[in-house]
């Protein structure tokens, strides 16, 4: 009988031989390296570390690394199966890197570029504060030097252990890419296996040209998440590079050996076109890139009696069936509402409600996510989970407000963007990413209010604003507690424990500097609660109305750049001041069964 691959390699020096994951061919380390970690037998593309990726793409000896010591802190004191700092130390020991991205300047085909590469070996390439900061700095470096930006992504999504601060890196990176667009600086995005969640729905989907390496899987929600969430069977080849190309999500699909030449040709074209010939003078936000002050909490909030509730109780309150819907808020907060329909491309998504209205007599464009008052209405609104058409509808209304010179008010109450097959075919990641980029540079004031559940990137798309408010029974999180528990414990029943660790309550968000004001909700009086929302929004719009547009954009960019807590070489936290030291909230009593915590990224589980 022919011995198995494992039997053949048993007893051989560790790391010298390995089986191909696809065809099980026995591959020698040296032969695999010569083949660029592509199986010579079947062509399967094996993972490539950040250092090998950089060596593959850039001209020899041209890469100069920047900010190598930029590292994550532990703003939530998060513990699942092990404390987050211990998980970080293991990743640092494994990769020799301070965190999961490498940033620097190099040349490709003789032309200078700014380069940022995510390292999947570091916690699945997940994007926390340090990775988001490096992507933003890479964009700003490209802007400063007037050279193209090349970003190479390999990621399972946002990093759960940093909670909502990791979610906000989506807005930060989209805002930085928006600066490149405004200045005409080219941006090339390279997708390598896999790219999911918050990375897919932010900078990775915003390239002027998007190139996918053969064998890459990418999308907003991973197949396992879709199957577990909505029980929808998925076709063969779903979310592969070829699937993305067939549905118009990427420009090119190339084999690894061809990738350096393709990038060199694209960058050469940029140089010939004169689109990146030197430092780019840009007014406004670029002159104010230093992270500004953290957002403050509600004026006088510290003087109110503390009414803390358990995090899981907060989640249940935010999801309560009798919580006011967006249409009820529209009736109570605004006057003369005229609803507008459709994305002018595909259809009208009823999970998004928006149109023209008046607030204290002044015109505004208002946009919100729509749940329902009963099962019938929830089904009609897809339970408040927008499709890509919904986010295109949001963009259409944002652009209308910009053209007409009126402010925008958004009302956020959604478990997140819809994770189904049709949404992936319609490029859910790209729709959310484009909404984030548009909101970051919208030339009119924006005030957002989380009125219930703020779930993941689907909620963040409507929460990029000059001022972000939350009702005191609202929540805002990088992932649902059930999703967090399922990934880290293999047991969604641990959701109450995960909720405490995610720091998703209004008061947590206030301490983290994520929200500007926490709006009281008098018990049993939704009319008064709506009145408090109206008063706060009207007051803030009045304050923002007199701010010149360029100052408004500069302050909004500073705000987005300021989100996150960083450390140097795993040292003390800096640049944010949002660290919580009040104890509690960590997952210390969890058990659960299932795969190790690192494995969800291995299969593309997203956040």
XYZ file of N, CA, C and O in Angstrom, residues 225-385:
644
model
N -19.693 32.227 8.190
C -20.573 33.198 8.836
C -21.921 33.241 8.139
O -22.974 33.264 8.776
N -21.905 33.243 6.812
C -23.158 33.281 6.053
C -23.994 32.045 6.336
O -25.200 32.124 6.592
N -23.362 30.889 6.295
C -24.103 29.645 6.506
C -24.671 29.568 7.915
O -25.795 29.110 8.123
N -23.913 30.067 8.915
C -24.391 30.013 10.290
C -25.437 31.076 10.577
O -26.332 30.872 11.393
N -25.329 32.225 9.885
C -26.228 33.340 10.181
C -27.573 33.192 9.491
O -28.620 33.349 10.116
N -27.570 32.917 8.190
C -28.836 32.894 7.453
C -29.117 31.542 6.806
O -30.080 31.406 6.056
N -28.271 30.547 7.095
C -28.507 29.167 6.621
C -28.667 29.111 5.106
O -29.474 28.348 4.590
N -27.900 29.891 4.394
C -28.034 29.935 2.942
C -26.954 29.075 2.281
O -25.764 29.263 2.536
N -27.354 28.114 1.440
C -26.344 27.324 0.724
C -25.593 28.195 -0.267
O -26.165 29.099 -0.885
N -24.314 27.920 -0.423
C -23.466 28.751 -1.269
C -22.944 27.950 -2.444
O -22.641 26.764 -2.321
N -22.809 28.579 -3.604
C -22.359 27.857 -4.795
C -20.876 27.554 -4.761
O -20.107 28.182 -4.024
N -20.466 26.614 -5.576
C -19.043 26.304 -5.714
C -18.305 27.534 -6.239
O -18.820 28.266 -7.085
N -17.105 27.752 -5.719
C -16.312 28.890 -6.171
C -16.714 30.214 -5.579
O -16.202 31.261 -5.971
N -17.620 30.199 -4.595
C -18.104 31.433 -3.971
C -16.946 32.205 -3.343
O -16.110 31.661 -2.649
N -16.891 33.506 -3.607
C -15.916 34.448 -3.051
C -14.474 34.170 -3.457
O -13.548 34.729 -2.863
N -14.258 33.343 -4.452
C -12.904 33.159 -4.964
C -12.533 34.357 -5.837
O -13.380 35.174 -6.209
N -11.254 34.440 -6.192
C -10.806 35.537 -7.047
C -11.578 35.555 -8.366
O -11.937 36.626 -8.880
N -11.852 34.375 -8.904
C -12.592 34.315 -10.166
C -14.029 34.793 -9.981
O -14.596 35.458 -10.847
N -14.645 34.440 -8.849
C -15.987 34.925 -8.521
C -15.977 36.454 -8.456
O -16.866 37.125 -9.011
N -14.984 37.024 -7.775
C -14.885 38.477 -7.654
C -14.731 39.137 -9.014
O -15.334 40.184 -9.292
N -13.937 38.519 -9.879
C -13.713 39.083 -11.205
C -14.976 39.009 -12.057
O -15.348 39.979 -12.739
N -15.651 37.882 -12.006
C -16.871 37.709 -12.797
C -17.960 38.692 -12.386
O -18.778 39.102 -13.209
N -17.972 39.069 -11.102
C -18.993 39.993 -10.615
C -18.506 41.442 -10.603
O -19.191 42.316 -10.048
N -17.361 41.705 -11.190
C -16.900 43.077 -11.353
C -16.316 43.720 -10.114
O -16.213 44.947 -10.047
N -15.886 42.931 -9.126
C -15.362 43.495 -7.887
C -13.873 43.789 -7.962
O -13.380 44.605 -7.179
N -13.153 43.105 -8.823
C -11.722 43.331 -8.975
C -11.407 43.503 -10.456
O -12.151 43.055 -11.332
N -10.273 44.164 -10.727
C -9.896 44.437 -12.114
C -9.151 43.283 -12.756
O -9.347 42.982 -13.937
N -8.259 42.657 -11.982
C -7.385 41.635 -12.535
C -7.227 40.486 -11.550
O -7.220 40.696 -10.335
N -7.082 39.283 -12.073
C -6.683 38.123 -11.288
C -5.393 37.586 -11.903
O -5.371 37.253 -13.099
N -4.326 37.536 -11.120
C -3.024 37.141 -11.664
C -2.373 36.104 -10.756
O -2.613 36.065 -9.547
N -1.540 35.279 -11.347
C -0.764 34.319 -10.570
C 0.372 35.052 -9.869
O 0.795 36.133 -10.288
N 0.842 34.452 -8.787
C 1.861 35.099 -7.957
C 3.093 35.471 -8.757
O 3.643 36.573 -8.596
N 3.542 34.603 -9.635
C 4.753 34.877 -10.411
C 4.566 36.073 -11.340
O 5.536 36.744 -11.709
N 3.320 36.365 -11.716
C 3.039 37.471 -12.626
C 2.818 38.795 -11.899
O 2.852 39.865 -12.514
N 2.586 38.725 -10.599
C 2.178 39.912 -9.855
C 3.217 41.034 -9.882
O 2.848 42.199 -10.108
N 4.520 40.771 -9.688
C 5.481 41.877 -9.736
C 5.473 42.614 -11.074
O 5.510 43.849 -11.110
N 5.396 41.869 -12.166
C 5.376 42.509 -13.475
C 4.121 43.326 -13.709
O 4.166 44.416 -14.292
N 2.986 42.818 -13.242
C 1.732 43.557 -13.413
C 1.777 44.866 -12.631
O 1.403 45.927 -13.137
N 2.245 44.811 -11.384
C 2.346 46.035 -10.596
C 3.321 47.028 -11.218
O 3.059 48.236 -11.247
N 4.452 46.523 -11.708
C 5.433 47.413 -12.338
C 4.826 48.116 -13.546
O 5.054 49.320 -13.762
N 4.034 47.400 -14.340
C 3.387 48.022 -15.506
C 2.385 49.080 -15.075
O 2.317 50.169 -15.662
N 1.590 48.789 -14.046
C 0.590 49.751 -13.579
C 1.256 51.011 -13.019
O 0.824 52.140 -13.309
N 2.313 50.812 -12.223
C 2.999 51.961 -11.641
C 3.719 52.761 -12.721
O 3.766 54.000 -12.691
N 4.263 52.058 -13.706
C 4.872 52.747 -14.839
C 3.867 53.594 -15.597
O 4.171 54.705 -16.055
N 2.663 53.086 -15.739
C 1.601 53.858 -16.400
C 1.294 55.127 -15.603
O 1.138 56.214 -16.177
N 1.224 54.993 -14.276
C 0.967 56.163 -13.433
C 2.054 57.214 -13.625
O 1.770 58.420 -13.717
N 3.301 56.754 -13.659
C 4.419 57.690 -13.826
C 4.352 58.378 -15.181
O 4.575 59.585 -15.295
N 4.037 57.605 -16.229
C 3.957 58.180 -17.567
C 2.818 59.181 -17.677
O 2.905 60.177 -18.411
N 1.740 58.925 -16.921
C 0.591 59.830 -16.958
C 0.808 61.065 -16.102
O 0.008 62.004 -16.141
N 1.896 61.056 -15.306
C 2.192 62.210 -14.465
C 1.283 62.346 -13.273
O 1.144 63.434 -12.713
N 0.660 61.230 -12.852
C -0.284 61.313 -11.739
C 0.398 61.304 -10.392
O -0.244 61.566 -9.382
N 1.681 60.990 -10.339
C 2.395 60.988 -9.056
C 3.844 61.359 -9.314
O 4.722 60.525 -9.343
N 4.088 62.629 -9.546
C 5.408 63.061 -9.956
C 6.183 63.780 -8.863
O 7.307 64.176 -9.061
N 5.596 63.997 -7.730
C 6.288 64.697 -6.661
C 5.334 64.979 -5.530
O 4.169 64.594 -5.573
N 5.809 65.640 -4.489
C 4.935 65.944 -3.355
C 3.678 66.663 -3.808
O 3.718 67.542 -4.668
N 2.560 66.288 -3.223
C 1.274 66.811 -3.657
C 0.800 67.879 -2.679
O 0.590 67.597 -1.505
N 0.640 69.128 -3.149
C 0.110 70.147 -2.249
C -1.387 69.964 -2.078
O -2.141 70.015 -3.037
N -1.814 69.732 -0.869
C -3.226 69.528 -0.593
C -3.631 70.410 0.569
O -3.007 70.369 1.624
N -4.651 71.196 0.386
C -5.141 72.052 1.462
C -6.047 71.259 2.378
O -6.484 70.170 2.049
N -6.357 71.824 3.504
C -7.380 71.237 4.360
C -6.843 70.123 5.228
O -5.863 70.286 5.940
N -7.486 68.934 5.151
C -7.191 67.868 6.109
C -5.730 67.473 6.188
O -5.231 67.174 7.248
N -5.014 67.499 5.036
C -3.633 67.027 5.075
C -2.778 67.891 5.994
O -1.818 67.414 6.601
N -3.116 69.175 6.106
C -2.320 70.046 6.954
C -2.585 69.819 8.433
O -1.951 70.425 9.280
N -3.534 68.962 8.750
C -3.918 68.749 10.148
C -3.994 67.265 10.451
O -4.953 66.799 11.032
N -2.978 66.510 10.061
C -3.090 65.062 10.190
C -2.810 64.570 11.604
O -3.141 63.461 11.939
N -2.164 65.394 12.432
C -1.871 64.923 13.775
C -3.163 64.626 14.509
O -4.062 65.449 14.529
N -3.287 63.455 15.108
C -4.529 63.145 15.818
C -4.889 64.235 16.811
O -4.056 64.695 17.589
N -6.130 64.676 16.754
C -6.593 65.746 17.617
C -7.116 65.224 18.937
O -6.953 64.060 19.289
N -7.745 66.123 19.701
C -8.280 65.709 21.002
C -9.327 64.631 20.857
O -10.046 64.577 19.860
N -9.424 63.770 21.842
C -10.450 62.746 21.827
C -11.807 63.393 21.995
O -11.946 64.415 22.650
N -12.870 62.831 21.390
C -14.200 63.382 21.590
C -14.572 63.362 23.071
O -14.229 62.447 23.802
N -15.278 64.407 23.495
C -15.716 64.472 24.883
C -17.076 63.834 25.039
O -17.798 63.631 24.075
N -17.426 63.529 26.277
C -18.738 62.945 26.534
C -19.769 64.050 26.688
O -19.468 65.233 26.596
N -20.985 63.650 26.949
C -22.071 64.594 27.094
C -21.723 65.681 28.098
O -21.288 65.378 29.201
N -21.900 66.966 27.744
C -21.683 68.018 28.734
C -22.545 67.759 29.965
O -23.751 67.570 29.862
N -21.887 67.741 31.115
C -22.624 67.506 32.344
C -22.949 66.057 32.624
O -23.563 65.743 33.635
N -22.527 65.134 31.723
C -22.873 63.729 31.932
C -22.282 63.198 33.238
O -22.895 62.388 33.922
N -21.082 63.707 33.586
C -20.437 63.217 34.800
C -21.265 63.554 36.038
O -21.114 62.936 37.093
N -22.110 64.587 35.960
C -22.898 65.012 37.108
C -24.189 64.226 37.254
O -24.877 64.355 38.262
N -24.550 63.443 36.241
C -25.787 62.681 36.330
C -25.562 61.426 37.166
O -24.476 60.847 37.144
N -26.577 60.945 37.857
C -26.422 59.682 38.601
C -26.048 58.557 37.652
O -26.588 58.444 36.554
N -25.097 57.741 38.038
C -24.679 56.617 37.212
C -25.755 55.538 37.240
O -26.214 55.135 38.290
N -26.167 55.089 36.056
C -27.207 54.061 35.973
C -26.669 52.891 35.174
O -27.219 52.505 34.154
N -25.553 52.356 35.640
C -24.902 51.281 34.909
C -25.795 50.039 34.862
O -26.474 49.713 35.833
N -25.771 49.389 33.719
C -26.423 48.097 33.573
C -25.394 47.127 33.024
O -24.392 47.520 32.419
N -25.628 45.853 33.246
C -24.763 44.828 32.683
C -24.767 44.933 31.161
O -25.775 45.312 30.549
N -23.636 44.591 30.545
C -23.514 44.744 29.096
C -24.555 43.929 28.334
O -25.112 44.381 27.324
N -24.833 42.715 28.798
C -25.826 41.894 28.085
C -27.226 42.481 28.249
O -28.031 42.442 27.308
N -27.512 43.077 29.393
C -28.780 43.783 29.569
C -28.864 44.952 28.599
O -29.919 45.214 28.002
N -27.741 45.654 28.406
C -27.711 46.765 27.457
C -27.997 46.278 26.040
O -28.732 46.922 25.286
N -27.430 45.139 25.668
C -27.673 44.589 24.333
C -29.156 44.268 24.161
O -29.772 44.592 23.139
N -29.745 43.635 25.167
C -31.162 43.274 25.070
C -32.048 44.514 25.012
O -33.043 44.538 24.283
N -31.691 45.551 25.724
C -32.459 46.792 25.645
C -32.343 47.427 24.263
O -33.325 47.935 23.721
N -31.140 47.411 23.705
C -30.947 47.994 22.375
C -31.731 47.245 21.314
O -32.150 47.828 20.307
N -31.928 45.938 21.528
C -32.625 45.111 20.547
C -34.117 44.959 20.851
O -34.825 44.256 20.116
N -34.595 45.561 21.901
C -35.968 45.334 22.354
C -36.977 45.607 21.241
O -36.863 46.579 20.483
N -37.968 44.728 21.153
C -38.961 44.824 20.079
C -39.771 46.108 20.159
O -40.263 46.599 19.138
N -39.934 46.671 21.361
C -40.731 47.887 21.500
C -39.893 49.158 21.398
O -40.396 50.259 21.645
N -38.624 49.006 21.027
C -37.783 50.196 20.859
C -38.251 50.973 19.633
O -38.608 50.386 18.614
N -38.280 52.314 19.689
C -38.762 53.101 18.545
C -37.992 52.786 17.270
O -36.760 52.639 17.290
N -38.706 52.675 16.164
C -38.089 52.448 14.863
C -37.676 53.776 14.256
O -38.036 54.858 14.746
N -36.954 53.715 13.139
C -36.504 54.941 12.498
C -37.692 55.787 12.044
O -37.662 57.023 12.124
N -38.764 55.159 11.591
C -39.921 55.941 11.140
C -40.591 56.659 12.320
O -41.095 57.778 12.167
N -40.614 56.015 13.466
C -41.147 56.693 14.640
C -40.252 57.862 15.049
O -40.746 58.930 15.442
N -38.942 57.689 14.959
C -38.028 58.800 15.223
C -38.242 59.935 14.225
O -38.221 61.116 14.607
N -38.424 59.596 12.976
C -38.651 60.629 11.960
C -39.892 61.439 12.289
O -39.913 62.674 12.142
N -40.943 60.783 12.719
C -42.188 61.470 13.068
C -41.999 62.376 14.279
O -42.591 63.466 14.354
N -41.208 61.941 15.253
C -41.083 62.671 16.515
C -40.012 63.760 16.498
O -40.103 64.728 17.258
N -38.985 63.591 15.662
C -37.844 64.504 15.688
C -37.916 65.557 14.587
O -37.560 66.719 14.801
N -38.405 65.181 13.411
C -38.344 66.051 12.252
C -39.741 66.485 11.807
O -40.742 65.850 12.136
N -39.773 67.544 11.022
C -41.003 68.019 10.394
C -40.881 67.909 8.882
O -39.770 67.920 8.329
N -42.028 67.811 8.236
C -42.105 67.915 6.777
C -41.185 66.907 6.076
O -40.495 67.240 5.109
N -41.157 65.647 6.557
C -40.293 64.629 5.962
C -40.834 64.175 4.617
O -42.011 63.820 4.488
N -39.977 64.199 3.610
C -40.312 63.713 2.272
C -39.350 62.576 1.953
O -38.146 62.798 1.773
N -39.866 61.355 1.893
C -39.006 60.207 1.665
C -38.598 60.110 0.200
O -39.417 60.306 -0.707
N -37.313 59.797 -0.009
C -36.776 59.558 -1.350
C -36.412 58.084 -1.464
O -35.970 57.467 -0.493
N -36.561 57.537 -2.655
C -36.406 56.092 -2.834
C -35.353 55.783 -3.903
O -35.167 56.532 -4.861
N -34.697 54.633 -3.741
C -33.870 54.062 -4.800
C -32.428 54.501 -4.791
O -32.074 55.576 -4.299
N -31.571 53.635 -5.364
C -30.147 53.941 -5.453
C -29.747 54.421 -6.836
O -28.581 54.683 -7.090
N -30.726 54.531 -7.747
C -30.501 54.972 -9.138
C -29.588 54.018 -9.906
O -28.978 54.394 -10.896
N -29.520 52.786 -9.420
C -28.652 51.814 -10.076
C -29.346 50.464 -10.200
O -29.379 49.869 -11.265
N -29.926 50.007 -9.072
C -30.484 48.659 -9.061
C -31.913 48.636 -8.542
O -32.834 48.194 -9.208
N -32.127 49.146 -7.315
C -33.441 49.024 -6.699
C -33.527 49.916 -5.472
O -32.590 50.659 -5.153
N -34.641 49.839 -4.762
C -34.823 50.546 -3.503
C -34.716 49.535 -2.365
O -35.443 48.547 -2.327
N -33.815 49.786 -1.435
C -33.610 48.898 -0.291
C -34.373 49.479 0.888
O -34.028 50.545 1.417
N -35.407 48.753 1.351
C -36.250 49.269 2.424
C -35.568 49.235 3.779
O -36.105 49.769 4.755
N -34.388 48.622 3.896
C -33.637 48.670 5.148
C -33.010 50.041 5.380
O -32.533 50.325 6.485
N -33.000 50.884 4.362
C -32.533 52.261 4.480
C -33.699 53.187 4.176
O -34.356 53.068 3.131
N -33.957 54.119 5.091
C -34.996 55.129 4.909
C -34.316 56.489 4.925
O -33.502 56.774 5.810
N -34.630 57.321 3.947
C -34.010 58.635 3.926
C -34.766 59.601 3.063
O -35.650 59.224 2.282
N -34.443 60.875 3.244
C -35.094 61.895 2.436
C -34.836 63.285 2.976
O -33.864 63.519 3.705
N -35.732 64.196 2.628
C -35.619 65.601 3.001
C -36.518 65.873 4.197
O -37.621 65.323 4.297
N -36.054 66.732 5.102
C -36.855 67.055 6.285
C -36.428 68.409 6.824
O -35.488 69.039 6.314
N -37.134 68.839 7.854
C -36.775 70.071 8.553
C -36.594 69.767 10.037
O -37.329 68.969 10.608
N -35.604 70.423 10.616
C -35.348 70.324 12.053
C -35.293 71.745 12.589
O -34.426 72.539 12.186
N -36.245 72.090 13.444
C -36.380 73.470 13.924
C -36.465 74.448 12.765
O -35.887 75.542 12.797
N -37.144 74.030 11.712
C -37.355 74.893 10.561
C -36.255 74.892 9.534
O -36.429 75.409 8.425
N -35.107 74.312 9.855
C -33.977 74.301 8.926
C -33.950 72.998 8.136
O -34.193 71.919 8.700
N -33.618 73.054 6.829
C -33.613 71.832 6.009
C -32.432 70.930 6.333
O -31.321 71.403 6.600
N -32.675 69.634 6.325
C -31.634 68.628 6.497
C -31.945 67.458 5.574
O -33.086 67.288 5.124
N -30.921 66.662 5.293
C -31.117 65.333 4.706
C -30.951 64.337 5.844
O -29.943 64.376 6.563
N -31.939 63.480 6.031
C -31.888 62.506 7.110
C -31.889 61.103 6.519
O -32.615 60.823 5.557
N -31.030 60.228 7.061
C -30.888 58.855 6.581
C -30.822 57.936 7.795
O -30.114 58.235 8.765
N -31.536 56.816 7.741
C -31.498 55.893 8.857
C -31.712 54.456 8.435
O -32.182 54.173 7.331
N -31.340 53.542 9.318
C -31.588 52.115 9.087
C -32.930 51.747 9.704
O -33.292 52.232 10.777
N -33.656 50.876 9.011
C -35.050 50.596 9.375
C -35.241 49.154 9.813
O -35.133 48.232 9.003
N -35.533 48.980 11.104
C -36.066 47.707 11.578
C -37.592 47.780 11.494
O -38.140 48.680 10.857
N -38.290 46.854 12.136
C -39.742 46.856 12.082
C -40.368 46.753 13.445
O -39.727 46.360 14.422
N -41.673 47.072 13.513
C -42.403 46.976 14.781
C -42.942 45.576 15.036
O -43.332 45.248 16.147
N -42.972 44.758 13.985
C -43.467 43.388 14.127
C -42.756 42.522 13.100
O -41.930 42.997 12.317
N -43.088 41.229 13.109
C -42.404 40.302 12.208
C -42.598 40.670 10.750
O -41.649 40.655 9.955
N -43.812 41.028 10.374
C -44.087 41.373 8.974
C -43.227 42.550 8.529
O -42.605 42.519 7.469
N -43.171 43.591 9.352
C -42.401 44.774 8.999
C -40.909 44.486 9.021
O -40.150 45.011 8.195
N -40.462 43.657 9.970
C -39.058 43.285 10.008
C -38.647 42.520 8.754
O -37.575 42.758 8.189
N -39.481 41.591 8.333
C -39.181 40.836 7.116
C -39.126 41.778 5.919
O -38.228 41.683 5.068
N -40.074 42.705 5.847
C -40.098 43.647 4.731
C -38.840 44.511 4.697
O -38.375 44.901 3.619
N -38.273 44.804 5.878
C -37.071 45.645 5.966
C -35.794 44.830 6.120
O -34.748 45.385 6.461
N -35.900 43.530 5.909
C -34.733 42.653 6.028
C -34.086 42.781 7.404
O -32.874 42.697 7.553
N -34.921 42.998 8.437
C -34.474 43.103 9.825
C -33.422 44.207 10.009
O -32.546 44.115 10.862
N -33.539 45.231 9.186
C -32.632 46.358 9.315
C -31.237 46.121 8.788
O -30.314 46.880 9.121
N -31.055 45.112 7.954
C -29.722 44.791 7.408
C -29.665 45.201 5.935
O -30.240 44.529 5.072
